[in-house]
Tab-separated table of C-alpha atoms in Angstrom:
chain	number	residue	atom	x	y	z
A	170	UNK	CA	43.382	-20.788	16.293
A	171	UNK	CA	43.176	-18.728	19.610
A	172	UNK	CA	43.363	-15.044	18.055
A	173	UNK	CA	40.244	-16.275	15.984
A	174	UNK	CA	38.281	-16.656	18.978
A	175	UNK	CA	39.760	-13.897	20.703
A	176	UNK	CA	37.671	-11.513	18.002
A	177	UNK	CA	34.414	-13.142	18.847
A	178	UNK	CA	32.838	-10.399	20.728
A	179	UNK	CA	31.549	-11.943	24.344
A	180	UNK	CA	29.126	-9.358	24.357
A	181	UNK	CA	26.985	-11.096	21.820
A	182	UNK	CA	26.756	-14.751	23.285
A	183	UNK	CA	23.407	-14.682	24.343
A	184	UNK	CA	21.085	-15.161	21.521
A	185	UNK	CA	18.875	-12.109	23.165
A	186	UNK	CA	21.566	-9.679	23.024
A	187	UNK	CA	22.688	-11.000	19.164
A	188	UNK	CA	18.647	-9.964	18.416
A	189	UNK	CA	18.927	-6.567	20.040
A	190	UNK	CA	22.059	-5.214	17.710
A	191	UNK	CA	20.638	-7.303	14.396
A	192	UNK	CA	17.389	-5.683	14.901
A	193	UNK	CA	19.334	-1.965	15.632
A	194	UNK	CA	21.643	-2.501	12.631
A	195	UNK	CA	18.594	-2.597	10.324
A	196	UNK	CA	16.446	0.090	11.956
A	197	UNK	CA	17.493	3.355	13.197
A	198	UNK	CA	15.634	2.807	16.480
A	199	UNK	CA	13.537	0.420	17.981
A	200	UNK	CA	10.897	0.673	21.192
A	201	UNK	CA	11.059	-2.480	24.084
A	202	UNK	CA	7.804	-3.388	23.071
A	203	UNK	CA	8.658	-4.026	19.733
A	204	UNK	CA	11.949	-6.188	20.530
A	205	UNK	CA	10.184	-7.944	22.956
A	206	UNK	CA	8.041	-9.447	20.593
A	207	UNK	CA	10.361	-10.156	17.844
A	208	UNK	CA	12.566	-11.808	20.174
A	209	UNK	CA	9.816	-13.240	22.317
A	210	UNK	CA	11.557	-12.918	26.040
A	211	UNK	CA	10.548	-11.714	29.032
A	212	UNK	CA	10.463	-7.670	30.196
A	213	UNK	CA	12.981	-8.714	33.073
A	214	UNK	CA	15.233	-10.608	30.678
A	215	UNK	CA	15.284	-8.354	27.766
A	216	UNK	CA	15.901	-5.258	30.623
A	217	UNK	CA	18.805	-6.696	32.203
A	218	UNK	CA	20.195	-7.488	28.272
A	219	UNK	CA	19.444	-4.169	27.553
A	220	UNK	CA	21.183	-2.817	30.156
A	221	UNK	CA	24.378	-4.686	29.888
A	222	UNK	CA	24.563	-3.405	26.313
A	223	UNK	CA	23.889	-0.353	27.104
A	224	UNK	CA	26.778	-0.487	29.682
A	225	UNK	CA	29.092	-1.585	26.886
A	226	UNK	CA	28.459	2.106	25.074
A	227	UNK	CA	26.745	-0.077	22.127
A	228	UNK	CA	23.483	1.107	22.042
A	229	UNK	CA	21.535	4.356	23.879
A	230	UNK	CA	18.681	4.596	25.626
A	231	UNK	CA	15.897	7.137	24.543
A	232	UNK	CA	12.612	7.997	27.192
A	233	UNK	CA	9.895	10.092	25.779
A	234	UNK	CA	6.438	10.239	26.846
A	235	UNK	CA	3.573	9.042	24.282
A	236	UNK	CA	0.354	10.752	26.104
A	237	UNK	CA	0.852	9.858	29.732
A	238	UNK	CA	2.888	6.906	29.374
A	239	UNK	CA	6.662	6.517	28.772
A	240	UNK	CA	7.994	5.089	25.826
A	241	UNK	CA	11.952	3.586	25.597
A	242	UNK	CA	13.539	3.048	22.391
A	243	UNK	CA	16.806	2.073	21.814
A	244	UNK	CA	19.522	3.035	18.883
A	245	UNK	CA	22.430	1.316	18.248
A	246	UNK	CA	26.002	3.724	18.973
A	247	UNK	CA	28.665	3.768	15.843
A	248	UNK	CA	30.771	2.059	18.379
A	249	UNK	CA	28.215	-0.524	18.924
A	250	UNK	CA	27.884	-1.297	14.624
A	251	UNK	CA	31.374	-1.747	14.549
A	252	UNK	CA	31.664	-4.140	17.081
A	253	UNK	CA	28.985	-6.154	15.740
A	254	UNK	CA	30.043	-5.901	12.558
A	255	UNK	CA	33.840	-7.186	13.775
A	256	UNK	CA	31.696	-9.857	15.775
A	257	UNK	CA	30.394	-11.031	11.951
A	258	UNK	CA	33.702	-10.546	10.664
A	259	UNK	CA	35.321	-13.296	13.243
A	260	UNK	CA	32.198	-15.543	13.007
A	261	UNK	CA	33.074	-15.872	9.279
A	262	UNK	CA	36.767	-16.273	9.756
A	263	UNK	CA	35.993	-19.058	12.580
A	264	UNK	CA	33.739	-20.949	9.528
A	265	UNK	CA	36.260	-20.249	6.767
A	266	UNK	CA	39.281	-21.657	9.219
A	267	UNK	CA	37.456	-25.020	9.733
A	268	UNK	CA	36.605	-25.804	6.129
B	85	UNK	CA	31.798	-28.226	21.410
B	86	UNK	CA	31.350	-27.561	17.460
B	87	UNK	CA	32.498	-24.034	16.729
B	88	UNK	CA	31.715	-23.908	13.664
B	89	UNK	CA	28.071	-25.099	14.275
B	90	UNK	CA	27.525	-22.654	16.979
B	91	UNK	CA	28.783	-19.820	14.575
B	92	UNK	CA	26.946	-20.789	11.366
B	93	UNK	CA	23.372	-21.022	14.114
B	94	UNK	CA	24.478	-17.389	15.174
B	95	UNK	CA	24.578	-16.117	11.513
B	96	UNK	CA	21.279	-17.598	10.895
B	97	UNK	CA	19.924	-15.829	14.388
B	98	UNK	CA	21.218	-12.690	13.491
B	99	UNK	CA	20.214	-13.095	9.222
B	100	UNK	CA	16.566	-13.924	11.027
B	101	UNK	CA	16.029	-10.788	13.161
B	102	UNK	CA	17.330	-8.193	10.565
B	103	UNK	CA	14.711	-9.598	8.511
B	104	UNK	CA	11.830	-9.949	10.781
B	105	UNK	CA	12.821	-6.402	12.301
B	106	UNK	CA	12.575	-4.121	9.301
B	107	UNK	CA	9.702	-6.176	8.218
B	108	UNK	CA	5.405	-5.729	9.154
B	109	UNK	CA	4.596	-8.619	11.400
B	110	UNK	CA	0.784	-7.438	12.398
B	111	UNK	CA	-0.325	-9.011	9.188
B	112	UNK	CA	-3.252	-10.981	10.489
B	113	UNK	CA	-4.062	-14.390	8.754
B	114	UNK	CA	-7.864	-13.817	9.735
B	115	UNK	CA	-7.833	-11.244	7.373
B	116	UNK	CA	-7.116	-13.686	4.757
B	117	UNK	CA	-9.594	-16.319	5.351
B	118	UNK	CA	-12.421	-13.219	5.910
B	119	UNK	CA	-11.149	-11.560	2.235
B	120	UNK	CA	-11.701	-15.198	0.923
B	121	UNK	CA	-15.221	-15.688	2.271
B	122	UNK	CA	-15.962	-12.274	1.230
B	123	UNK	CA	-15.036	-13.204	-2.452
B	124	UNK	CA	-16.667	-16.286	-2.358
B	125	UNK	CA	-20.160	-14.711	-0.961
B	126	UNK	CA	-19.698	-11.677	-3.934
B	127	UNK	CA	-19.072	-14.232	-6.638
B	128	UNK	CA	-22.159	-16.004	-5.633
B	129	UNK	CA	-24.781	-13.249	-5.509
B	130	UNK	CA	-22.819	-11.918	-8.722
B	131	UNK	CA	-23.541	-15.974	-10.082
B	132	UNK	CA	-27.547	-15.581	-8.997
B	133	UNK	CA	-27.772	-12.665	-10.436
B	134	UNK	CA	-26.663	-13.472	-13.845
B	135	UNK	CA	-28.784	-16.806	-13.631
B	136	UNK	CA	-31.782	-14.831	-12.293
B	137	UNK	CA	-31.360	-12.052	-15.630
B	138	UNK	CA	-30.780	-15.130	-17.716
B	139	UNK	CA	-33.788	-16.736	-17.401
B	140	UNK	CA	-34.314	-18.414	-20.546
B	141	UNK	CA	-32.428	-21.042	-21.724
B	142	UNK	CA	-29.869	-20.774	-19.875
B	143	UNK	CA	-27.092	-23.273	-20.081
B	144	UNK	CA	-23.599	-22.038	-18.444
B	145	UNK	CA	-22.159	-18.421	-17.711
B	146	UNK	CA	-18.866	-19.127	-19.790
B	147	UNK	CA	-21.368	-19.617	-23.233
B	148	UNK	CA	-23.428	-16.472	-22.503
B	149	UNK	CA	-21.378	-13.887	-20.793
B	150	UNK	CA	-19.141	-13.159	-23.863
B	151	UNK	CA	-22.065	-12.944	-26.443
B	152	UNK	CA	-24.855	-10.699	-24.329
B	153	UNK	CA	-23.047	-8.567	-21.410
B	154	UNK	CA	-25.072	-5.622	-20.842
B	155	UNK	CA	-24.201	-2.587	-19.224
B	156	UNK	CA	-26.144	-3.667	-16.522
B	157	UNK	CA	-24.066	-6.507	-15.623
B	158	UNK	CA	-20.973	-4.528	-15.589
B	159	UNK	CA	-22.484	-2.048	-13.272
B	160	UNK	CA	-23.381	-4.938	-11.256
B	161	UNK	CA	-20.225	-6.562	-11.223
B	162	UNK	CA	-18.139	-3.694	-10.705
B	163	UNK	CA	-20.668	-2.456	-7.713
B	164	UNK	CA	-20.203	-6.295	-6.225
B	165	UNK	CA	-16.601	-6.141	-7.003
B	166	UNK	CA	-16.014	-2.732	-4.896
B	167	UNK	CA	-18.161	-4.221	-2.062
B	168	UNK	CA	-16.586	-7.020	-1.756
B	169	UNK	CA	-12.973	-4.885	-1.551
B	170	UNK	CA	-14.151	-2.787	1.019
B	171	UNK	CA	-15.420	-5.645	3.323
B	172	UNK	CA	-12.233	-6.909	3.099
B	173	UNK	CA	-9.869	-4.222	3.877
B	174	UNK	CA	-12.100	-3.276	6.513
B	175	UNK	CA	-11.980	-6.765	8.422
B	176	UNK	CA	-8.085	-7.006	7.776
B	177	UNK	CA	-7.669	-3.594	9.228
B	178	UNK	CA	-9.918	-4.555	12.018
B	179	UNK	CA	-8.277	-7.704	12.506
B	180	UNK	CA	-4.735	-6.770	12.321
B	181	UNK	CA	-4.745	-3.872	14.281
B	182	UNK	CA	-6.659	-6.337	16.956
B	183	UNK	CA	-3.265	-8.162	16.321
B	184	UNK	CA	-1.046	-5.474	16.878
B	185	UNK	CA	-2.402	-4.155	20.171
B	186	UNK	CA	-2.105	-7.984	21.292
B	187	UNK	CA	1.111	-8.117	20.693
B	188	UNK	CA	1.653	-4.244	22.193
B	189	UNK	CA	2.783	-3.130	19.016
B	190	UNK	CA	2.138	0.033	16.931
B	191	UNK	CA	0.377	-0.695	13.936
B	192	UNK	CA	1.225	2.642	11.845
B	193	UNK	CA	5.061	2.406	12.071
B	194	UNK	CA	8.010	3.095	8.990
B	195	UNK	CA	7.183	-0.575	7.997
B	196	UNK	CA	3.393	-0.173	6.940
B	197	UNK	CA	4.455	2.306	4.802
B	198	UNK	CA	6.680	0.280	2.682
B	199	UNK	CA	4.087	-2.145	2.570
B	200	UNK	CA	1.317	-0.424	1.393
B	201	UNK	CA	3.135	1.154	-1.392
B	202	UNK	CA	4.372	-2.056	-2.510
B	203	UNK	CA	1.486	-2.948	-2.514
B	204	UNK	CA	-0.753	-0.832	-3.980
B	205	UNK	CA	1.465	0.637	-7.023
B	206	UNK	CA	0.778	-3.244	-8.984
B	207	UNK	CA	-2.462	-3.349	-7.556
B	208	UNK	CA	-3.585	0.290	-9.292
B	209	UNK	CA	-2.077	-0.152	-12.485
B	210	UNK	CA	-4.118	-3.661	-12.636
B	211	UNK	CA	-7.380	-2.123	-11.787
B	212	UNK	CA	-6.822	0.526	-14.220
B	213	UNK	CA	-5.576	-2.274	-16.948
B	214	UNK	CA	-8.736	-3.976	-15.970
B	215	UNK	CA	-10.986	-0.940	-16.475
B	216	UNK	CA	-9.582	-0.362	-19.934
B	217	UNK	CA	-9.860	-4.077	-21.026
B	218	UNK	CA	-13.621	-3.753	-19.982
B	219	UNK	CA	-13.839	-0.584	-22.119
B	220	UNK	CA	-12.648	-2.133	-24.491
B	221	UNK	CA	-15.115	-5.035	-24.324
B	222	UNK	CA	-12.476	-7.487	-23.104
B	223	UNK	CA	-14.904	-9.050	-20.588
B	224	UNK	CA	-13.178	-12.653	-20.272
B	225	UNK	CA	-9.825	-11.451	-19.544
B	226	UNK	CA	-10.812	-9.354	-16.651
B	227	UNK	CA	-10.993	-11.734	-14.176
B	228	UNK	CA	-7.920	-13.466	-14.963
B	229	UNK	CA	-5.893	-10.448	-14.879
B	230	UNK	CA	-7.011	-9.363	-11.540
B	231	UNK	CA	-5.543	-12.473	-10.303
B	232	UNK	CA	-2.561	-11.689	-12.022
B	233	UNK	CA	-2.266	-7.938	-10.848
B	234	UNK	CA	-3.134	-8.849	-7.139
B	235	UNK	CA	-0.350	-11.673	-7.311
B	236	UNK	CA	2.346	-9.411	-8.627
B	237	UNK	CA	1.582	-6.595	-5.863
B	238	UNK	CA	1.532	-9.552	-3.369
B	239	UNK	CA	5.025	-10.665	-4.423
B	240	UNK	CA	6.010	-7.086	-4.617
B	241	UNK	CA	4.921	-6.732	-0.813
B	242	UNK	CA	6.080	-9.788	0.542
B	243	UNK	CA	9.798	-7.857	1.063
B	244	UNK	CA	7.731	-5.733	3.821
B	245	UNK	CA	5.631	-8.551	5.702
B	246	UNK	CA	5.980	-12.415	6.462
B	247	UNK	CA	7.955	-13.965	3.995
B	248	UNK	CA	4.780	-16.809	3.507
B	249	UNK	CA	2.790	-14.058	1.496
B	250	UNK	CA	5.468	-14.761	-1.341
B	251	UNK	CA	3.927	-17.840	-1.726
B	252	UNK	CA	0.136	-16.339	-2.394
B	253	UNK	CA	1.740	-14.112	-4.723
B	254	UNK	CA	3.010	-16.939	-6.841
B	255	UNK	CA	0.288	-18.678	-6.469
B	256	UNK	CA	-2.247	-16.389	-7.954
B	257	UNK	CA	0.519	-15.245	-10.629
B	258	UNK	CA	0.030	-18.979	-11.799
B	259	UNK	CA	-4.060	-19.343	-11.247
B	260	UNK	CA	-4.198	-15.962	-13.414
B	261	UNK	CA	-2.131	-16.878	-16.060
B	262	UNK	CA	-3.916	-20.529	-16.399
B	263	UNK	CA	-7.349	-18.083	-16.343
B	264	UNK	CA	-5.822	-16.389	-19.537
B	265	UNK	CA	-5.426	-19.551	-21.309
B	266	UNK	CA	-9.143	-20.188	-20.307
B	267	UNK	CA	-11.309	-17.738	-20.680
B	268	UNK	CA	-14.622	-20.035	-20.139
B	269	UNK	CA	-14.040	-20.574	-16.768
B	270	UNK	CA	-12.635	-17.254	-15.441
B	271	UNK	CA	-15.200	-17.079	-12.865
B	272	UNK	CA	-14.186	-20.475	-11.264
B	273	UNK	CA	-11.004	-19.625	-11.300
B	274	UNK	CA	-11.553	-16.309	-9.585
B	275	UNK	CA	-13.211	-18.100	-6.949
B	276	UNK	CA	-10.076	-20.342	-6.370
B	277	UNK	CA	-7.551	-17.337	-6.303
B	278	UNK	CA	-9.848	-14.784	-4.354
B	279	UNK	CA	-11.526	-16.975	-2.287
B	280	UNK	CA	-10.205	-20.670	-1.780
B	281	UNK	CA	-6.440	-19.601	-1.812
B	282	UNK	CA	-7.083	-16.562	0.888
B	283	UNK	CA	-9.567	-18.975	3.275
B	284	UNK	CA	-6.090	-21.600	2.697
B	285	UNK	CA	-3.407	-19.045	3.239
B	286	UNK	CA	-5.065	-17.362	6.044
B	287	UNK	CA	-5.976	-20.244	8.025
B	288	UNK	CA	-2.297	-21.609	7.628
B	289	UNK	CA	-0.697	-18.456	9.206
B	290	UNK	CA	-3.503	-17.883	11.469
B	291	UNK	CA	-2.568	-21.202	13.004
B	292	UNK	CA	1.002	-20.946	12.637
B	293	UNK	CA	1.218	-17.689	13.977
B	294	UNK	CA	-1.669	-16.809	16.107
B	295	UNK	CA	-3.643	-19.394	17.563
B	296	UNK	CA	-0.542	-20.556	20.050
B	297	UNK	CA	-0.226	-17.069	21.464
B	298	UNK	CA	-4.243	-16.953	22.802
């Protein structure tokens, strides 16, 4: 049993952090705004998420300026996919090992 | 703890944002119910206008219309008809791009796009269908088969937008396909589809989606 939860990624626990990398999986890049409302959370909570993703080297952080105001958006890293997609992976195995 | 319940609730999590992510969310359900009043309000005056040009001994639209349809009515109808779709697209433009900027979004992203070609290749193939039926004096079946076209490119959109709009699709799929098999009472059944079903539909997600956030 324990190398099965060993694979699930602790990274992805909190349910905000699981919506940031589904949402990047599926799009090539995504602005705060738009994640905030999909995931309907706070600017401080979704921040600090962001940021402890972004410390993990699974997604990057992009700044550009729309007119006079700043606009982040955020793209998932190819190491970041693959650890989700391993996260998935042991998810599944956890389900399949309990039938 | 249950493991395997907390897993199977994080599959569903993540299953639920790649879907809502890569899909248009603006969609306002205001739109809806304004499209529906629209149609209902351009099926009337189109319904007083017959009447007022059939005069004499008149009796119902679905035992005259097939027999003495005039060029005039069709201009009529089709002018009506073209009002009626620009009203609408106007207000749901006006209303969903109210929407977006609530929710801080942009409105003319990857995701509109999709939709709008989705949407628009059934929808222009069954206006052009519908043109050649009328040229070809096929009067009762137009109605019917607008229902039918707009349901299909409905259903065709629904990959790109909330999921719900499936359900209108299907919904006027049916309503068109019963308005085949009756051609007397295509105008009633326009009504339902165009207006009663888009005041219905509209109202739902309006309330579902909407109203909580004011």
């Amino acid at each position: 049993m324990k190398h099965l939860i060993d694979n699930i990624n602790k990274s992805f626990e909190s349910r905000v952090r699981l919506g940031v990398m589904s949402s990047l999986m599926v799009n090539e890049s995504i602005d705060f705004l738009t994640l905030k409302t999909l995931l309907e959370v706070t600017d401080g909570n979704l921040a600090s998420h962001i940021s402890a993703l972004e410390a993990e080297g699974f997604l990057i952080v992009k700044k550009e300026f729309v007119g006079k105001k700043t606009k982040t958006s955020y793209t998932a890293t190819k190491f970041g996919k693959q650890a989700f997609m391993s996260h998935l992976k042991a998810l599944e195995d956890l389900i399949k090992s309990q039938k | 703890m249950n493991e395997k319940e907390q897993s199977l609730q994080q599959l569903r999590d993540i299953k639920m944002m790649m879907e809502r992510s890569s899909r248009f969310i603006s969609l306002s359900g205001l739109s809806g119910v304004f499209a529906g009043v629209f149609a209902l309000i351009g099926a009337a005056v189109f319904y007083m206008y017959l009447n007022t040009q059939m005069a004499s001994g008149y009796h119902s639209i679905a035992e005259r219309l097939p027999m003495d349809v005039s060029i005039d009515y069709l201009t009529f109808g089709i002018l009506d008809a073209a009002v009626i779709l620009f009203l609408s697209i106007g207000f749901g433009i006006f209303f969903t791009t109210r929407k977006a900027k609530r929710d801080g979004l942009n409105i003319w992203d990857r995701k509109v796009g999709h939709l709008l070609i989705n949407l628009s290749i059934p929808l222009i193939a069954g206006g052009l269908f519908c043109l050649i039926l009328l040229s070809y004096g096929l009067f009762g079946l137009v109605a019917p088969c607008t229902l039918l076209f707009y349901g299909l490119a409905l259903l065709n959109a629904s990959k790109y937008t909330l999921d719900e709009i499936k359900w209108l699709g299907i919904s006027e799929i049916g309503l068109g396909l019963i308005g085949c098999m009756n051609l007397g009472y295509g105008m009633t059944i326009w009504c339902i589809g165009f207006g009663v079903l888009h005041i219905v539909y509209g109202a739902f997600m309006y309330f579902r989606y909407e109203y909580k956030q004011q």
